[in-house]
Coordinates of C-alpha atoms and ligand atoms in Angstrom, one line a residue:
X1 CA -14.6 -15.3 16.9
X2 CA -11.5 -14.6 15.1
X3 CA -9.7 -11.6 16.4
X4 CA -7.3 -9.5 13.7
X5 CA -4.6 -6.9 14.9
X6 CA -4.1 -4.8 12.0
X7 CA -1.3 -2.5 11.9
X8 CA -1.3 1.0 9.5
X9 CA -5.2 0.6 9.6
X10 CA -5.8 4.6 8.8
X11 CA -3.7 4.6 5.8
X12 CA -4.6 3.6 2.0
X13 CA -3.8 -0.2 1.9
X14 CA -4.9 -1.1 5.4
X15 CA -8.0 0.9 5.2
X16 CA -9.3 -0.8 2.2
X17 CA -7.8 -3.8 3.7
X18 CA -10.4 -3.4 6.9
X19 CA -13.5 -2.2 4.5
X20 CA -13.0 -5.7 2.5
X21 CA -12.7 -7.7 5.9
X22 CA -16.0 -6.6 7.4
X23 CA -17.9 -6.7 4.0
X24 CA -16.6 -10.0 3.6
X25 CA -16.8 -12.2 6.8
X26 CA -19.4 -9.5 8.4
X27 CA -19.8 -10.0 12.7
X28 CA -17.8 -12.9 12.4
X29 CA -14.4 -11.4 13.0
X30 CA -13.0 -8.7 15.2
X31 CA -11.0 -6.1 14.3
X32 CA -8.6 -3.9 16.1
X33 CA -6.6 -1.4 14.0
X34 CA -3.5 0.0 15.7
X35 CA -1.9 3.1 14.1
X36 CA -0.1 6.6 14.8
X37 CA -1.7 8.3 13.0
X38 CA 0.9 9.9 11.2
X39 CA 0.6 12.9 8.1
X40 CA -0.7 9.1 5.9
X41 CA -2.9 8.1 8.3
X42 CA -7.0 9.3 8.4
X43 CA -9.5 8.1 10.4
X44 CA -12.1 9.8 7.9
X45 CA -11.0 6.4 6.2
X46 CA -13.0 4.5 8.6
X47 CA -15.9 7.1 9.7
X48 CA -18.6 4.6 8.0
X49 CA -17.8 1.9 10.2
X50 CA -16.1 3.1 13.3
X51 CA -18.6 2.9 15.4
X52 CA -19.2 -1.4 14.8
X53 CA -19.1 -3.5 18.0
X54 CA -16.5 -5.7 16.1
X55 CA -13.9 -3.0 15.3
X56 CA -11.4 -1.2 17.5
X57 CA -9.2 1.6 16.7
X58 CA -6.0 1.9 18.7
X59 CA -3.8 5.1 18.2
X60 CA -0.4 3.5 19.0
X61 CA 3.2 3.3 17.8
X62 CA 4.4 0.2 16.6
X63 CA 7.6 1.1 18.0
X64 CA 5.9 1.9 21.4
X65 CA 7.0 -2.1 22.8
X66 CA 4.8 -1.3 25.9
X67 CA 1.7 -0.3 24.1
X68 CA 1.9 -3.1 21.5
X69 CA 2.3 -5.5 24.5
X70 CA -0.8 -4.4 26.4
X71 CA -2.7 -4.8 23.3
X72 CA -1.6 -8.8 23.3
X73 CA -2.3 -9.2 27.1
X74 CA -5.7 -7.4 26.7
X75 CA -7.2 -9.6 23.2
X76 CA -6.2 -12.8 21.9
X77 CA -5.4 -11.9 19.2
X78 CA -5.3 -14.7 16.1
X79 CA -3.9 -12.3 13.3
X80 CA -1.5 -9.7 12.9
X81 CA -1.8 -7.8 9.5
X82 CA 1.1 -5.9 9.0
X83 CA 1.0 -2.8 7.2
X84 CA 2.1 0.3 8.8
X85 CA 5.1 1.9 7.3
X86 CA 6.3 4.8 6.4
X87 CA 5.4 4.3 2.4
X88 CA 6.8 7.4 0.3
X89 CA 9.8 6.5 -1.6
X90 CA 10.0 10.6 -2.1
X91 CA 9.9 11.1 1.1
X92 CA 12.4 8.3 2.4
X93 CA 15.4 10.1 0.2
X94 CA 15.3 13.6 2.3
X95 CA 14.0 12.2 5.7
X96 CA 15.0 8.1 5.9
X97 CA 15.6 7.7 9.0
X98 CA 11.9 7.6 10.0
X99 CA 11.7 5.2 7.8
X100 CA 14.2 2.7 9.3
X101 CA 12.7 3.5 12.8
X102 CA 9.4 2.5 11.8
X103 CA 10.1 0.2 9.3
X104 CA 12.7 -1.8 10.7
X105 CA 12.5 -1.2 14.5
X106 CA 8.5 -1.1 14.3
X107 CA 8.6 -4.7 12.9
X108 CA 11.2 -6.2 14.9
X109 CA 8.1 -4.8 17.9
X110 CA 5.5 -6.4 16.2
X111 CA 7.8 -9.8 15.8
X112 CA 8.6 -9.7 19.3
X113 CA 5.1 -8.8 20.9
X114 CA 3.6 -11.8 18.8
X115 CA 5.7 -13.7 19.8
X116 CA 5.7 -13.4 23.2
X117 CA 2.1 -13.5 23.0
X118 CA 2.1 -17.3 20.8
X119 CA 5.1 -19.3 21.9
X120 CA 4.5 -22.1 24.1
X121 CA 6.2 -22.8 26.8
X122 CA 8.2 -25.8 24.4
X123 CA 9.5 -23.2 22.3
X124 CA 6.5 -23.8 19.7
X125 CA 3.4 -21.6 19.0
X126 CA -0.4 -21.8 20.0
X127 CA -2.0 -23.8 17.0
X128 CA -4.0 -20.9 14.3
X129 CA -1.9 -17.7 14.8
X130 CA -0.6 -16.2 12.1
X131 CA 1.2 -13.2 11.4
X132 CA 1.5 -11.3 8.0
X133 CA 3.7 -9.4 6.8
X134 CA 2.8 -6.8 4.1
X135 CA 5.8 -5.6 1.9
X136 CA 6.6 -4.5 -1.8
X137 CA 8.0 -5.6 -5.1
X138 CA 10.6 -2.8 -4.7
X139 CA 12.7 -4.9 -2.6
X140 CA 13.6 -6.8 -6.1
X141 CA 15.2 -3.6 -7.3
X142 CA 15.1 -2.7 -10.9
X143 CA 14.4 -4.7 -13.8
X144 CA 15.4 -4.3 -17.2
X145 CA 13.5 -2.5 -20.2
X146 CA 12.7 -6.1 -21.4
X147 CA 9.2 -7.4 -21.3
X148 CA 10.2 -10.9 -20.4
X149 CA 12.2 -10.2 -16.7
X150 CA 9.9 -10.6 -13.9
X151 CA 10.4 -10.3 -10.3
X152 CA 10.0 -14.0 -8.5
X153 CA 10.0 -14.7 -5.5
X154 CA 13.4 -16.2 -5.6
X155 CA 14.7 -13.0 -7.4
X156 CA 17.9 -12.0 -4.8
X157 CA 17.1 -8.5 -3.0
X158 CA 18.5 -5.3 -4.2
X159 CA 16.8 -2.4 -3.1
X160 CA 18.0 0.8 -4.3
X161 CA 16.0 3.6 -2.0
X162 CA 16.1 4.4 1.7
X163 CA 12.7 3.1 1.6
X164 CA 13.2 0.2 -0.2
X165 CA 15.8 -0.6 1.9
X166 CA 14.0 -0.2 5.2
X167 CA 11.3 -2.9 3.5
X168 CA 13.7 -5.2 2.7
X169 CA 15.0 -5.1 6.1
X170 CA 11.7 -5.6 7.7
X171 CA 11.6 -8.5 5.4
X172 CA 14.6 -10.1 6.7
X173 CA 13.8 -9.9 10.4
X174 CA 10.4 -11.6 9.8
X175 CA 12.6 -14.1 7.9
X176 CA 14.5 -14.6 10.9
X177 CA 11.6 -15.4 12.8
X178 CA 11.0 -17.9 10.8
X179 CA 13.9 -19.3 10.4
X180 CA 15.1 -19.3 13.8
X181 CA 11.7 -19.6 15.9
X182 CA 9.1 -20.9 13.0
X183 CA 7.5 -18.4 13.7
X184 CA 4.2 -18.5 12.4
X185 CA 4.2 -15.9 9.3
X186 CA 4.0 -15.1 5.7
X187 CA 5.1 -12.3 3.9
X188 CA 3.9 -10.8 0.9
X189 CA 5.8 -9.0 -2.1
X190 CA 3.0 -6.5 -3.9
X191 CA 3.1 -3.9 -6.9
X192 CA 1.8 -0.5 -7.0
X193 CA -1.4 -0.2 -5.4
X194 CA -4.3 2.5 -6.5
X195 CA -7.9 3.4 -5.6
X196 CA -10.0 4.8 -2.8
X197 CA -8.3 6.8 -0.1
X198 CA -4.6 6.7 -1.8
X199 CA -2.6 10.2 -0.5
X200 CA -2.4 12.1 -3.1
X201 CA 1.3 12.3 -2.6
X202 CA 1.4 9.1 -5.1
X203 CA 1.4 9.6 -8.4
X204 CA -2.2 8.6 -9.2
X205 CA -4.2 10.1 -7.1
X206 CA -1.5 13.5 -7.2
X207 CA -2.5 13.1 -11.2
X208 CA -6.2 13.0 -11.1
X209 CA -6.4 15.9 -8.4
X210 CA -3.9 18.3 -10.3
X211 CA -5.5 17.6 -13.4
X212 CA -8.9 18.4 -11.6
X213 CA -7.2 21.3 -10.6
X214 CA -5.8 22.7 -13.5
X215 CA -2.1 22.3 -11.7
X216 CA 0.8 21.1 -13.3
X217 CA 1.4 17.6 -14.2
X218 CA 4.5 16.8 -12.9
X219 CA 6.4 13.7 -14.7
X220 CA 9.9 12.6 -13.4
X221 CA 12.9 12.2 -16.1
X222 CA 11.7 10.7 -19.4
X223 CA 8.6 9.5 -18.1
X224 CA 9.0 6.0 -19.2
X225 CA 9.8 3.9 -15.9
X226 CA 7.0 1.3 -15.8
X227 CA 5.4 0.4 -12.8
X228 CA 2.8 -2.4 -12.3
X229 CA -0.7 -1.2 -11.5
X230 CA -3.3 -3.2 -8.8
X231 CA -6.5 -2.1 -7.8
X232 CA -6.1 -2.0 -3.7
X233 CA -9.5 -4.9 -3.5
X234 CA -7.5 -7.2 -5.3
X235 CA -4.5 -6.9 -2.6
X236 CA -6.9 -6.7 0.3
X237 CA -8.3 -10.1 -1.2
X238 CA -4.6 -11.8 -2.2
X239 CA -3.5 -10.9 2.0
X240 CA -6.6 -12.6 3.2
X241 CA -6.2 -15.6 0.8
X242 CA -2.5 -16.2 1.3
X243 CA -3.3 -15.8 5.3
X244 CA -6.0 -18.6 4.9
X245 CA -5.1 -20.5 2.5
X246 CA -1.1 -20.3 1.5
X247 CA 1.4 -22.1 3.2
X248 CA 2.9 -20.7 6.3
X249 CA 6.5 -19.5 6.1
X250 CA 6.3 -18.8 2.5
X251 CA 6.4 -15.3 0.4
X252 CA 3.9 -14.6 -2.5
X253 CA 4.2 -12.1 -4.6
X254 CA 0.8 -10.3 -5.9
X255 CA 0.6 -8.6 -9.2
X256 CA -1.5 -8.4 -12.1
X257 CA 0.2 -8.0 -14.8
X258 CA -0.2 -4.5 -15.4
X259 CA 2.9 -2.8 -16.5
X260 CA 2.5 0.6 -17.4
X261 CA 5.0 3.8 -18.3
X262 CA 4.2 6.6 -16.4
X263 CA 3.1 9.0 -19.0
X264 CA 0.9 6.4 -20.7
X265 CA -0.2 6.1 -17.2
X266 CA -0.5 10.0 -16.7
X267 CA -2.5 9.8 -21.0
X268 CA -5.3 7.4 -19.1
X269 CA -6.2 9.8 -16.2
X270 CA -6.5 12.3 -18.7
X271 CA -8.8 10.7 -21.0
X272 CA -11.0 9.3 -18.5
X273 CA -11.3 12.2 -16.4
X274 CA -12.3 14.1 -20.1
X275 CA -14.9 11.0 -20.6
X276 CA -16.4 11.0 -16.8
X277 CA -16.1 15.1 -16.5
X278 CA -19.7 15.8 -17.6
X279 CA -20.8 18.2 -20.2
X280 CA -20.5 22.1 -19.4
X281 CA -18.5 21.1 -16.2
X282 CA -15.7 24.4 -16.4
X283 CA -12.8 21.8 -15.6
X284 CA -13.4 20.2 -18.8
X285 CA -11.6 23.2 -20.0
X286 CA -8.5 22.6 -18.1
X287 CA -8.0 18.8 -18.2
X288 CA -5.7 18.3 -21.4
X289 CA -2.4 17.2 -22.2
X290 CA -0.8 20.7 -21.9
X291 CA -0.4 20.4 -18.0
X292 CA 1.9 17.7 -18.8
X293 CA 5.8 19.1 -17.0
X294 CA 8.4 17.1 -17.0
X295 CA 10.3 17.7 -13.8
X296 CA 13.5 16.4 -12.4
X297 CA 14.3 12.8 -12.2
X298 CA 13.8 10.9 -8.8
X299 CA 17.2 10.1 -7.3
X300 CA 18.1 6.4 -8.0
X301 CA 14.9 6.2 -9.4
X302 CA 14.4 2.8 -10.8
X303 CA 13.4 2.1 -14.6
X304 CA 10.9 -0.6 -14.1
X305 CA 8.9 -3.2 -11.9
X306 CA 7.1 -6.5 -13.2
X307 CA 5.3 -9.2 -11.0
X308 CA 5.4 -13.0 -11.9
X309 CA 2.4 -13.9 -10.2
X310 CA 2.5 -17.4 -10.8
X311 CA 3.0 -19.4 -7.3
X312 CA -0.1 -17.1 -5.8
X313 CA -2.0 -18.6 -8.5
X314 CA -0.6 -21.8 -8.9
X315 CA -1.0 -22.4 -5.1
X316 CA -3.7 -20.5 -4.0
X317 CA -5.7 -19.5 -7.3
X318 CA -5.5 -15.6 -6.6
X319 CA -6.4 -13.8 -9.7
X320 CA -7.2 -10.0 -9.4
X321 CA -11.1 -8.8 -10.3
X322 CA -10.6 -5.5 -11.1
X323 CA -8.7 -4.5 -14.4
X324 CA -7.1 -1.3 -15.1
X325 CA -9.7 0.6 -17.6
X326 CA -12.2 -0.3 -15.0
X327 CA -10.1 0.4 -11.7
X328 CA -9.2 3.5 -12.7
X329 CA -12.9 4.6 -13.4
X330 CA -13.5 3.7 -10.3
X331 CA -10.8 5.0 -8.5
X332 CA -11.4 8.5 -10.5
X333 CA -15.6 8.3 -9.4
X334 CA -14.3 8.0 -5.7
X335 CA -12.5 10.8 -5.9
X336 CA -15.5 12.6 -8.0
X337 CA -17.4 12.0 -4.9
X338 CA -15.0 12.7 -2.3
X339 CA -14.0 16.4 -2.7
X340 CA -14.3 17.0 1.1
X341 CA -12.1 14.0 1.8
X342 CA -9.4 15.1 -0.7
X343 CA -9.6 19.2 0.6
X344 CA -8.5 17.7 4.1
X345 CA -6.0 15.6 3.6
X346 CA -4.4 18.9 0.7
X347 CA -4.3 21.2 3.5
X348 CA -1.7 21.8 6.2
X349 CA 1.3 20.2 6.4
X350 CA 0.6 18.6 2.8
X351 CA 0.4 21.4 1.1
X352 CA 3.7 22.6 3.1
X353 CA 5.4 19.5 1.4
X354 CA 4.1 19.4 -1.8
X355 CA 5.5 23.4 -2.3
X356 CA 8.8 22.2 -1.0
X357 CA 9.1 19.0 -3.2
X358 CA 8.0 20.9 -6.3
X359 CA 9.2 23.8 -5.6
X360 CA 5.9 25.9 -6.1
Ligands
NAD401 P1 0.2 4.6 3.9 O1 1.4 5.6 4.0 O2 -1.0 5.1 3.1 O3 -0.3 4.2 5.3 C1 0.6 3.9 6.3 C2 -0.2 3.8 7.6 O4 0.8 3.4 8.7 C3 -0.7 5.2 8.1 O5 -2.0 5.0 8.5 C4 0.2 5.6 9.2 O6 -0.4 6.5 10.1 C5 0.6 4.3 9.8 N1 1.9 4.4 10.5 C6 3.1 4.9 10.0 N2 4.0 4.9 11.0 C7 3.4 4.2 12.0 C8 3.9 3.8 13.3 N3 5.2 4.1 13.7 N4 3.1 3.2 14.2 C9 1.8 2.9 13.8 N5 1.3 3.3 12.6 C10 2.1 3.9 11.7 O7 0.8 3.3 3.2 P2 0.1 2.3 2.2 O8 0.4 2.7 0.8 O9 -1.2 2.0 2.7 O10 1.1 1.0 2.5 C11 0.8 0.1 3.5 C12 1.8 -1.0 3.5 O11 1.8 -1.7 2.2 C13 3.2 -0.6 3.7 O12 3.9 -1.5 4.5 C14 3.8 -0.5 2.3 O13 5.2 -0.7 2.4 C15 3.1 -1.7 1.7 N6 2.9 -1.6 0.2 C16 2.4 -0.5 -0.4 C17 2.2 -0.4 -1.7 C18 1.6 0.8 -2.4 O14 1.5 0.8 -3.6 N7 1.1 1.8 -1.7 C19 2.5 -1.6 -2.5 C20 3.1 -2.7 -1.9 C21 3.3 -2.7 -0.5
DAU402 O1 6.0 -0.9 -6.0 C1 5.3 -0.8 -4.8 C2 5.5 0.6 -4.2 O2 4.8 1.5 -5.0 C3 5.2 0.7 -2.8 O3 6.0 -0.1 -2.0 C4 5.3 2.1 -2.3 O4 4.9 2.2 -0.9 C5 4.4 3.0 -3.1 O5 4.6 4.4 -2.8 C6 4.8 2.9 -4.6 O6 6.1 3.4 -4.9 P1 6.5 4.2 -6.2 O7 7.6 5.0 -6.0 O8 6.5 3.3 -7.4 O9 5.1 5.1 -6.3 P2 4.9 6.6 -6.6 O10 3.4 6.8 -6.8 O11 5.6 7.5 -5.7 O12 5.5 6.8 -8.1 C7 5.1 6.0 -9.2 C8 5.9 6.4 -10.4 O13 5.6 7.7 -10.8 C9 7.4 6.4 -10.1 O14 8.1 5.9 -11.2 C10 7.8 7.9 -9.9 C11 6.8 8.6 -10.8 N1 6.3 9.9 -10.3 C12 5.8 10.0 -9.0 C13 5.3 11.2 -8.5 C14 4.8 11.3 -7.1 C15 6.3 11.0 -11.2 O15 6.7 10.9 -12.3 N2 5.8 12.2 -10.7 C16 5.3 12.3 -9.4 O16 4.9 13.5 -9.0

């Protein structure tokens, strides 16, 4: 049986990520999901399966060598899935360096652990591990306002945020690996991510539950930097395909194709929510354009992000399911059905940030 050691488990990404792993290959893999459990991490996540014979939680740092080491003695572990991070590109301009602590020195623990683990005594590695590194299309920088620049993978790094930053260095180390031990990995370049159990920190799920709410919108600058929207399946599916079936040592980038501005983005939620809220519900009231606040820009906030997807479909024939219109009913008929889950993570030390970053 295959064993996977996923990292950042709890949190939006790696959550979904496990939910699509069991429902997919069933009893016949085992996973263990590592994580702090920091303010972005929930077990509530994972409540509907936590208590399978095939699935381990773990609370542990990544940076914790020890505890990541015991982990490898203890399993033989075939997999590594790398997603923990600290993810908030808000957050990584007051507070960044969290973000190369975990980000940086977490990987380099999770490089040397597997490694350790895998290498042979000839310097190469036990045949079928594989190690994957999960990273973002913000490493790439900024593209221009032209519809035609994409970000490849051969586009040369420029990241402009603390967070960004701290990716791309995470990046380089596993590069490193490779290049110096071939070291067993691949690492992936995605696009913004949305859908079941995103914080609502990020701007779609902070969108749908303001709006819910009757809160203000809030829109940074002009409103028109474009970001490129994935429903979270169709990353959970592009990781497991480029771990099985891409080429080891290689970086994919995953995208769809979706490039919206922020306030057409923010005009979506609004309509749908109006189309889904049903008759005589009191929020129908509320939900309009008129919560709409533009709000001071993001520093070094870049204007726009675009995916060329081709090699992940050229090589591997990755194509996501799940288009926007759709993803984001979806997305907004979770949270419909998930008050309880979005009350818990809004209270405490959320709600602490949210006043201070928008000064309310
Ligand atoms: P998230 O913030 O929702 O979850 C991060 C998880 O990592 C949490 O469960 C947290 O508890 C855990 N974690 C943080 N620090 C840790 C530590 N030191 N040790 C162990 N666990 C720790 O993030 P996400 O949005 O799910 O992103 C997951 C990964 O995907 C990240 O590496 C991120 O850079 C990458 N990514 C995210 C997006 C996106 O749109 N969200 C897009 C592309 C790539
Ligand atoms: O591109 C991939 C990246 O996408 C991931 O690597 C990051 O982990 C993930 O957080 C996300 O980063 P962004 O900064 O693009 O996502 P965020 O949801 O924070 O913001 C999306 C856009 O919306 C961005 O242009 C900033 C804007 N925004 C965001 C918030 C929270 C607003 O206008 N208002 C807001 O309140």
């Amino acid at each position: 049986m295959r064993t996977y050691l996923v990292t950042g488990g709890a949190g939006f990404i790696g959550s979904n990520y496990i939910h699509y792993m069991l429902r997919k290959y069933g009893d016949s893999i085992r996973i263990i999901n590592v994580d702090a459990l920091t303010y972005a991490g929930n077990l509530e996540n994972l409540k509907d399966i936590e208590n399978r014979s095939n699935y381990t939680f773990v609370k542990a740092d990544i940076c914790d060598q020890k505890a990541i080491t015991k982990i490898f003695a203890e399993n033989d572990i075939d997999r590594v899935v790398h997603f923990a991070a600290e993810s908030h590109v808000d957050r990584s301009i007051k507070n960044p360096e969290v973000f190369v602590q975990t980000n940086v020195l977490g990987t380099a623990v999770m490089l040397n652990c597997a490694k350790a683990a895998w290498e042979l005594p000839d310097g190469g590695f036990q045949e079928g591990k594989k190690f994957l590194h999960v990273s973002t299309d913000e490493v790439y920088g900024s593209l221009p306002e032209d519809d035609h620049a994409f970000f490849y993978e051969t586009t040369p790094y420029d990241p402009h945020s603390p967070y960004s930053a701290s990716k791309a260095g995470s990046d380089m180390l596993v590069k490193s690996y490779m290049d110096t031990y071939r070291f067993p990995a691949n690492i992936t370049n995605c696009s913004n991510n949305y859908g079941p159990y995103q914080f609502p920190e990020k701007l779609i799920p902070l969108i749908i539950n303001n709006a819910l709410q009757g809160r203000k919108l809030p829109v940074y600058g002009d409103g028109k930097n474009v970001r490129d929207w994935l429903y979270v399946e169709d990353h959970a599916k592009a990781i497991d395909m480029v771990q099985e079936q891409g080429r080891l040592f290689e970086t994919y980038n995953i995208g769809g194709h979706n490039e919206k501005q922020n306030i057409e983005i923010i005009h979506i939620i609004l309509e749908t929510l109006q189309e889904m809220l049903p008759e005589g519900d009191p929020r129908r009231e509320h939900v309009n354009e008129g919560l709409i606040t533009y709000v001071e820009d993001r520093k070094g906030h870049d204007r726009r992000y675009a995916i060329a997807p081709d090699k992940i479909k050229a090589e591997i024939g990755w194509e996501p399911d799940t288009m926007f219109k759709e993803g984001i009913r979806k997305t907004i008929q979770w949270f419909f059905e998930h008050e309880d889950w979005m009350k818990n993570v809004t209270s405490g030390d959320y709600q602490k940030y949210y006043n201070e970053m928008y000064k309310e």
